[in-house]
Amino acid sequence: MTDYLPVPNPTKSFWLTAEVDFHDHRSTAELPAEADIVIVGSGYAGTTTAHFLMEEGFDGTIVMLEARDVCSGATARNGGHLKPSLYYSQKSWTKKFGEKGAAEIANFEFAHLAAMKELIEREKIDCDFVFGRSCDVHLTSSAVNAALENYQQFTKNPYITCKHDVQLHVGENAKTISHVLDSEVCVTFTAGQLWPYKLVTSLLRKCMQKGLNLQTNTPVLGSEKFEDKWLVKTARGTILAKKLVIATNAYTASVEPRFLNKIVPIKGICSHITPKVRPSHLSHTYGIRYDGADQDYLINRADGTVVVGGAKKHIFPFKNVFYNVVDDSTLIPGTKEYFDDYMKHFHDWKFTETETDHVWSGILGYTDDSFPYVGEMPHESNKFIIAGFHGHGMPRVLLSAKALASNIMGKELEVPAAFKISQERMTKTRNEILASLGTPVARL
């Protein structure tokens, strides 16, 4: 479905100021006629899947197809925030999956912290990785109530193994710890930050050195079964794959039409802000919560700059500008102004002049039930998917990719049950995205 392919000339994110020398690389001038595994997508999901396949000992041919330049989608456009969701969704998760299922998700996300640190140190990747504490600030009465109720649910769940890491602060302590004087409640826990484009392109370079065939600017238009293999159709011809991996996140409907209205492209906005005079360094990264799904996120980089994303209160009332939109070549009007005075939330930045020197858009893959689709496609052997990370991929992709690589090699898929693709999930017709965003109708 060409309507869901990435558009040319996307906005340039701050992360892409470190663009690699192989950004438009093709390992061979022509597409190989066949491959053992074809991976569609060169971002976080596709690249880590390739990495873990090689780590598992796979020694066949892997071809990676990318519609644009390498790693030019959501991975190069997110906020660089490795922040697990541990407590804030516990009520809804418990209602859907019970205490064990809710704990499974929280424990899985928390495990990404150690897994990412281990990967970066073992592979010696320079990507500005920093561990610290994240601080969720709650600025409305409904956000405060939700935090308290979910935290209570979190603390009483006997299956959660990371409770020791999460701390609730109220009153004056919350204001002091958060640096936000309007915050009556804040919650802190371990989180990380990094340069996501550097992480993924460093891993991808290593995969290419081990034999991966990368083909950029090669949009995939679909696939069809051919005997016991998959004929992958591209704008440059076809390639026959023994196994096919779809790692296309928001653009999945372009490759696999069955995901129309199941993985929906959502246009988001992010920014890079530089202070004119460097104030005191913020001691946390942040989630800043308002009503419902309205929240922003922030990382405080070691160079004194910050990356802030979200602007949901500015975007989400207007369905036509963000919902089912794949165009990341333009900005939503007014978003730069949203970020220009943003740092005045923090009392020690009140009188600091800042410059919003980068603003960019990116396309997130939201799913109909808010969880990613991971695993082998029902009734379609040897076709696998790892996509639909609902704007929350940093603490979900890495171990999902590791599990999928093992699954492709014939082992059990070890991800939370909520993430596993199933016939039941594929046939469910209810789409919960707009309701979860508080956008029941479109406004112009």
mmCIF file of C-alpha atoms in Angstrom, residues 55-264:
data_model
loop_
_atom_site.group_PDB
_atom_site.id
_atom_site.type_symbol
_atom_site.label_atom_id
_atom_site.label_comp_id
_atom_site.label_asym_id
_atom_site.label_seq_id
_atom_site.Cartn_x
_atom_site.Cartn_y
_atom_site.Cartn_z
ATOM 1 C CA GLU A 55 24.793 -13.649 18.023
ATOM 2 C CA GLU A 56 22.626 -16.797 18.050
ATOM 3 C CA GLY A 57 24.972 -18.286 15.480
ATOM 4 C CA PHE A 58 22.924 -17.830 12.314
ATOM 5 C CA ASP A 59 25.388 -18.044 9.439
ATOM 6 C CA GLY A 60 23.093 -17.822 6.412
ATOM 7 C CA THR A 61 22.446 -14.824 4.186
ATOM 8 C CA ILE A 62 20.570 -11.822 5.599
ATOM 9 C CA VAL A 63 19.359 -9.002 3.371
ATOM 10 C CA MET A 64 18.023 -5.818 4.975
ATOM 11 C CA LEU A 65 15.736 -3.593 2.912
ATOM 12 C CA GLU A 66 15.183 0.055 3.869
ATOM 13 C CA ALA A 67 12.722 2.382 2.130
ATOM 14 C CA ARG A 68 14.828 5.518 2.657
ATOM 15 C CA ASP A 69 18.326 6.169 3.981
ATOM 16 C CA VAL A 70 19.508 3.924 6.773
ATOM 17 C CA CYS A 71 17.788 4.300 10.142
ATOM 18 C CA SER A 72 15.823 7.344 8.984
ATOM 19 C CA GLY A 73 12.488 6.511 10.617
ATOM 20 C CA ALA A 74 11.339 6.680 14.233
ATOM 21 C CA THR A 75 14.669 5.491 15.655
ATOM 22 C CA ALA A 76 16.398 8.634 14.376
ATOM 23 C CA ARG A 77 13.495 10.818 15.543
ATOM 24 C CA ASN A 78 12.633 9.749 19.077
ATOM 25 C CA GLY A 79 13.606 11.409 22.345
ATOM 26 C CA GLY A 80 16.556 9.172 23.213
ATOM 27 C CA HIS A 81 14.861 8.212 26.477
ATOM 28 C CA LEU A 82 15.285 4.649 27.746
ATOM 29 C CA LYS A 83 12.488 4.939 30.286
ATOM 30 C CA PRO A 84 10.503 1.871 31.350
ATOM 31 C CA SER A 85 6.848 2.246 32.275
ATOM 32 C CA LEU A 86 6.760 0.599 35.686
ATOM 33 C CA TYR A 87 3.839 1.950 37.696
ATOM 34 C CA TYR A 88 1.647 4.412 35.748
ATOM 35 C CA SER A 89 -0.288 1.837 33.705
ATOM 36 C CA GLN A 90 -0.624 -0.819 36.378
ATOM 37 C CA LYS A 91 -4.384 -0.441 36.825
ATOM 38 C CA SER A 92 -5.203 -0.842 33.144
ATOM 39 C CA TRP A 93 -2.647 -3.619 32.650
ATOM 40 C CA THR A 94 -3.966 -5.506 35.665
ATOM 41 C CA LYS A 95 -7.532 -5.161 34.442
ATOM 42 C CA LYS A 96 -6.539 -6.615 31.058
ATOM 43 C CA PHE A 97 -4.020 -9.267 32.055
ATOM 44 C CA GLY A 98 -4.214 -9.827 35.818
ATOM 45 C CA GLU A 99 -1.393 -9.221 38.277
ATOM 46 C CA LYS A 100 0.955 -11.727 36.641
ATOM 47 C CA GLY A 101 0.449 -10.261 33.181
ATOM 48 C CA ALA A 102 0.902 -6.694 34.392
ATOM 49 C CA ALA A 103 4.059 -7.644 36.270
ATOM 50 C CA GLU A 104 5.392 -9.443 33.207
ATOM 51 C CA ILE A 105 5.291 -6.191 31.207
ATOM 52 C CA ALA A 106 6.874 -4.037 33.946
ATOM 53 C CA ASN A 107 9.625 -6.574 34.669
ATOM 54 C CA PHE A 108 10.357 -6.944 30.941
ATOM 55 C CA GLU A 109 10.729 -3.190 30.472
ATOM 56 C CA PHE A 110 12.908 -2.840 33.575
ATOM 57 C CA ALA A 111 15.180 -5.612 32.276
ATOM 58 C CA HIS A 112 15.997 -3.405 29.278
ATOM 59 C CA LEU A 113 18.128 -1.153 31.470
ATOM 60 C CA ALA A 114 20.679 -3.857 32.293
ATOM 61 C CA ALA A 115 20.418 -5.383 28.815
ATOM 62 C CA MET A 116 21.153 -2.066 27.093
ATOM 63 C CA LYS A 117 24.105 -1.303 29.354
ATOM 64 C CA GLU A 118 25.532 -4.767 28.752
ATOM 65 C CA LEU A 119 25.117 -4.473 24.968
ATOM 66 C CA ILE A 120 26.683 -1.025 24.710
ATOM 67 C CA GLU A 121 29.651 -1.940 26.891
ATOM 68 C CA ARG A 122 30.252 -5.334 25.249
ATOM 69 C CA GLU A 123 30.096 -3.874 21.724
ATOM 70 C CA LYS A 124 31.992 -0.714 22.763
ATOM 71 C CA ILE A 125 29.404 1.619 21.234
ATOM 72 C CA ASP A 126 29.830 5.372 21.671
ATOM 73 C CA CYS A 127 26.258 6.680 21.878
ATOM 74 C CA ASP A 128 26.249 9.091 24.857
ATOM 75 C CA PHE A 129 24.670 6.438 27.079
ATOM 76 C CA VAL A 130 23.986 7.640 30.629
ATOM 77 C CA PHE A 131 22.179 5.933 33.489
ATOM 78 C CA GLY A 132 20.322 8.078 36.000
ATOM 79 C CA ARG A 133 16.922 8.606 37.560
ATOM 80 C CA SER A 134 13.818 9.647 35.703
ATOM 81 C CA CYS A 135 11.240 11.803 37.424
ATOM 82 C CA ASP A 136 7.557 11.674 36.556
ATOM 83 C CA VAL A 137 5.978 15.020 37.391
ATOM 84 C CA HIS A 138 2.187 15.243 37.702
ATOM 85 C CA LEU A 139 0.735 18.693 37.041
ATOM 86 C CA THR A 140 -3.041 18.195 37.152
ATOM 87 C CA SER A 141 -5.337 16.723 39.774
ATOM 88 C CA SER A 142 -6.288 13.842 37.472
ATOM 89 C CA ALA A 143 -2.610 13.044 36.819
ATOM 90 C CA VAL A 144 -1.902 13.126 40.568
ATOM 91 C CA ASN A 145 -4.831 10.804 41.302
ATOM 92 C CA ALA A 146 -3.786 8.427 38.527
ATOM 93 C CA ALA A 147 -0.225 8.353 39.845
ATOM 94 C CA LEU A 148 -1.301 7.567 43.399
ATOM 95 C CA GLU A 149 -3.780 4.879 42.369
ATOM 96 C CA ASN A 150 -1.389 3.196 39.957
ATOM 97 C CA TYR A 151 1.500 3.390 42.417
ATOM 98 C CA GLN A 152 -0.659 1.662 45.009
ATOM 99 C CA GLN A 153 -1.517 -1.065 42.489
ATOM 100 C CA PHE A 154 2.172 -1.347 41.618
ATOM 101 C CA THR A 155 3.333 -1.769 45.223
ATOM 102 C CA LYS A 156 0.808 -4.475 46.059
ATOM 103 C CA ASN A 157 1.520 -6.637 43.004
ATOM 104 C CA PRO A 158 3.516 -9.597 44.397
ATOM 105 C CA TYR A 159 4.951 -10.557 40.996
ATOM 106 C CA ILE A 160 6.755 -7.289 40.256
ATOM 107 C CA THR A 161 10.479 -7.650 40.890
ATOM 108 C CA CYS A 162 11.562 -4.013 40.437
ATOM 109 C CA LYS A 163 9.540 -2.363 43.225
ATOM 110 C CA HIS A 164 12.736 -1.486 45.071
ATOM 111 C CA ASP A 165 13.695 0.917 42.298
ATOM 112 C CA VAL A 166 10.592 3.135 42.339
ATOM 113 C CA GLN A 167 10.019 5.896 44.879
ATOM 114 C CA LEU A 168 7.026 8.180 45.438
ATOM 115 C CA HIS A 169 7.506 11.746 46.724
ATOM 116 C CA VAL A 170 4.777 14.176 47.779
ATOM 117 C CA GLY A 171 4.409 17.801 48.907
ATOM 118 C CA GLU A 172 7.551 19.887 49.372
ATOM 119 C CA ASN A 173 9.783 16.882 48.734
ATOM 120 C CA ALA A 174 8.193 16.467 45.314
ATOM 121 C CA LYS A 175 8.789 20.116 44.447
ATOM 122 C CA THR A 176 12.419 20.026 45.562
ATOM 123 C CA ILE A 177 13.326 16.706 43.977
ATOM 124 C CA SER A 178 11.570 17.434 40.682
ATOM 125 C CA HIS A 179 12.713 21.090 40.372
ATOM 126 C CA VAL A 180 9.097 21.819 39.361
ATOM 127 C CA LEU A 181 7.284 23.989 41.886
ATOM 128 C CA ASP A 182 3.855 23.050 40.521
ATOM 129 C CA SER A 183 4.416 19.374 41.226
ATOM 130 C CA GLU A 184 2.547 17.981 44.248
ATOM 131 C CA VAL A 185 3.563 14.398 43.459
ATOM 132 C CA CYS A 186 6.555 12.950 41.637
ATOM 133 C CA VAL A 187 7.798 9.414 41.143
ATOM 134 C CA THR A 188 11.436 8.547 40.464
ATOM 135 C CA PHE A 189 13.080 5.390 39.088
ATOM 136 C CA THR A 190 16.106 4.306 37.078
ATOM 137 C CA ALA A 191 16.185 5.268 33.408
ATOM 138 C CA GLY A 192 18.736 5.849 30.689
ATOM 139 C CA GLN A 193 19.387 8.220 27.845
ATOM 140 C CA LEU A 194 21.382 7.777 24.650
ATOM 141 C CA TRP A 195 21.903 8.871 21.051
ATOM 142 C CA PRO A 196 19.620 6.289 19.367
ATOM 143 C CA TYR A 197 20.901 6.819 15.822
ATOM 144 C CA LYS A 198 24.505 6.222 16.931
ATOM 145 C CA LEU A 199 23.497 3.064 18.793
ATOM 146 C CA VAL A 200 21.673 1.505 15.863
ATOM 147 C CA THR A 201 24.051 2.534 13.091
ATOM 148 C CA SER A 202 27.015 1.251 15.130
ATOM 149 C CA LEU A 203 25.305 -2.126 15.497
ATOM 150 C CA LEU A 204 24.339 -2.124 11.837
ATOM 151 C CA ARG A 205 27.915 -1.415 10.745
ATOM 152 C CA LYS A 206 29.047 -4.439 12.772
ATOM 153 C CA CYS A 207 26.340 -6.593 11.152
ATOM 154 C CA MET A 208 27.483 -5.491 7.688
ATOM 155 C CA GLN A 209 31.060 -6.395 8.583
ATOM 156 C CA LYS A 210 29.756 -9.885 9.391
ATOM 157 C CA GLY A 211 28.074 -10.202 6.003
ATOM 158 C CA LEU A 212 24.662 -8.537 6.190
ATOM 159 C CA ASN A 213 23.602 -7.157 2.800
ATOM 160 C CA LEU A 214 22.080 -3.683 3.264
ATOM 161 C CA GLN A 215 19.903 -2.200 0.522
ATOM 162 C CA THR A 216 18.781 1.367 1.232
ATOM 163 C CA ASN A 217 16.221 3.368 -0.757
ATOM 164 C CA THR A 218 14.452 0.143 -1.625
ATOM 165 C CA PRO A 219 10.787 0.395 -0.599
ATOM 166 C CA VAL A 220 9.027 -2.929 -0.073
ATOM 167 C CA LEU A 221 5.608 -3.055 -1.736
ATOM 168 C CA GLY A 222 4.348 -6.380 -0.421
ATOM 169 C CA SER A 223 5.021 -10.094 -0.312
ATOM 170 C CA GLU A 224 3.385 -13.309 -1.451
ATOM 171 C CA LYS A 225 3.873 -16.980 -0.716
ATOM 172 C CA PHE A 226 5.915 -18.810 -3.345
ATOM 173 C CA GLU A 227 6.057 -22.526 -2.593
ATOM 174 C CA ASP A 228 7.513 -22.601 0.947
ATOM 175 C CA LYS A 229 9.222 -19.200 0.656
ATOM 176 C CA TRP A 230 8.242 -15.524 0.508
ATOM 177 C CA LEU A 231 8.548 -13.476 -2.648
ATOM 178 C CA VAL A 232 9.320 -9.968 -1.451
ATOM 179 C CA LYS A 233 8.329 -7.270 -3.926
ATOM 180 C CA THR A 234 10.284 -4.015 -3.994
ATOM 181 C CA ALA A 235 10.533 -0.945 -6.172
ATOM 182 C CA ARG A 236 13.757 -2.447 -7.575
ATOM 183 C CA GLY A 237 12.572 -5.987 -8.229
ATOM 184 C CA THR A 238 11.881 -9.097 -6.171
ATOM 185 C CA ILE A 239 13.851 -11.218 -3.736
ATOM 186 C CA LEU A 240 12.947 -14.731 -2.616
ATOM 187 C CA ALA A 241 13.283 -15.249 1.132
ATOM 188 C CA LYS A 242 13.155 -18.428 3.178
ATOM 189 C CA LYS A 243 12.105 -16.277 6.116
ATOM 190 C CA LEU A 244 10.738 -12.739 6.175
ATOM 191 C CA VAL A 245 10.943 -10.302 9.101
ATOM 192 C CA ILE A 246 8.761 -7.180 9.065
ATOM 193 C CA ALA A 247 10.326 -4.482 11.265
ATOM 194 C CA THR A 248 8.574 -1.458 9.808
ATOM 195 C CA ASN A 249 6.726 -0.072 12.858
ATOM 196 C CA ALA A 250 4.411 2.773 11.720
ATOM 197 C CA TYR A 251 4.781 1.848 8.048
ATOM 198 C CA THR A 252 3.732 -1.787 8.437
ATOM 199 C CA ALA A 253 0.525 -1.473 6.401
ATOM 200 C CA SER A 254 2.677 -0.651 3.353
ATOM 201 C CA VAL A 255 4.250 -4.105 3.575
ATOM 202 C CA GLU A 256 1.468 -6.081 5.209
ATOM 203 C CA PRO A 257 -2.053 -4.703 4.537
ATOM 204 C CA ARG A 258 -3.522 -6.882 7.286
ATOM 205 C CA PHE A 259 -2.216 -4.263 9.731
ATOM 206 C CA LEU A 260 -4.332 -1.460 8.297
ATOM 207 C CA ASN A 261 -6.066 0.106 11.346
ATOM 208 C CA LYS A 262 -4.110 -2.226 13.623
ATOM 209 C CA ILE A 263 -0.774 -0.382 13.451
ATOM 210 C CA VAL A 264 -1.628 3.241 12.750
#
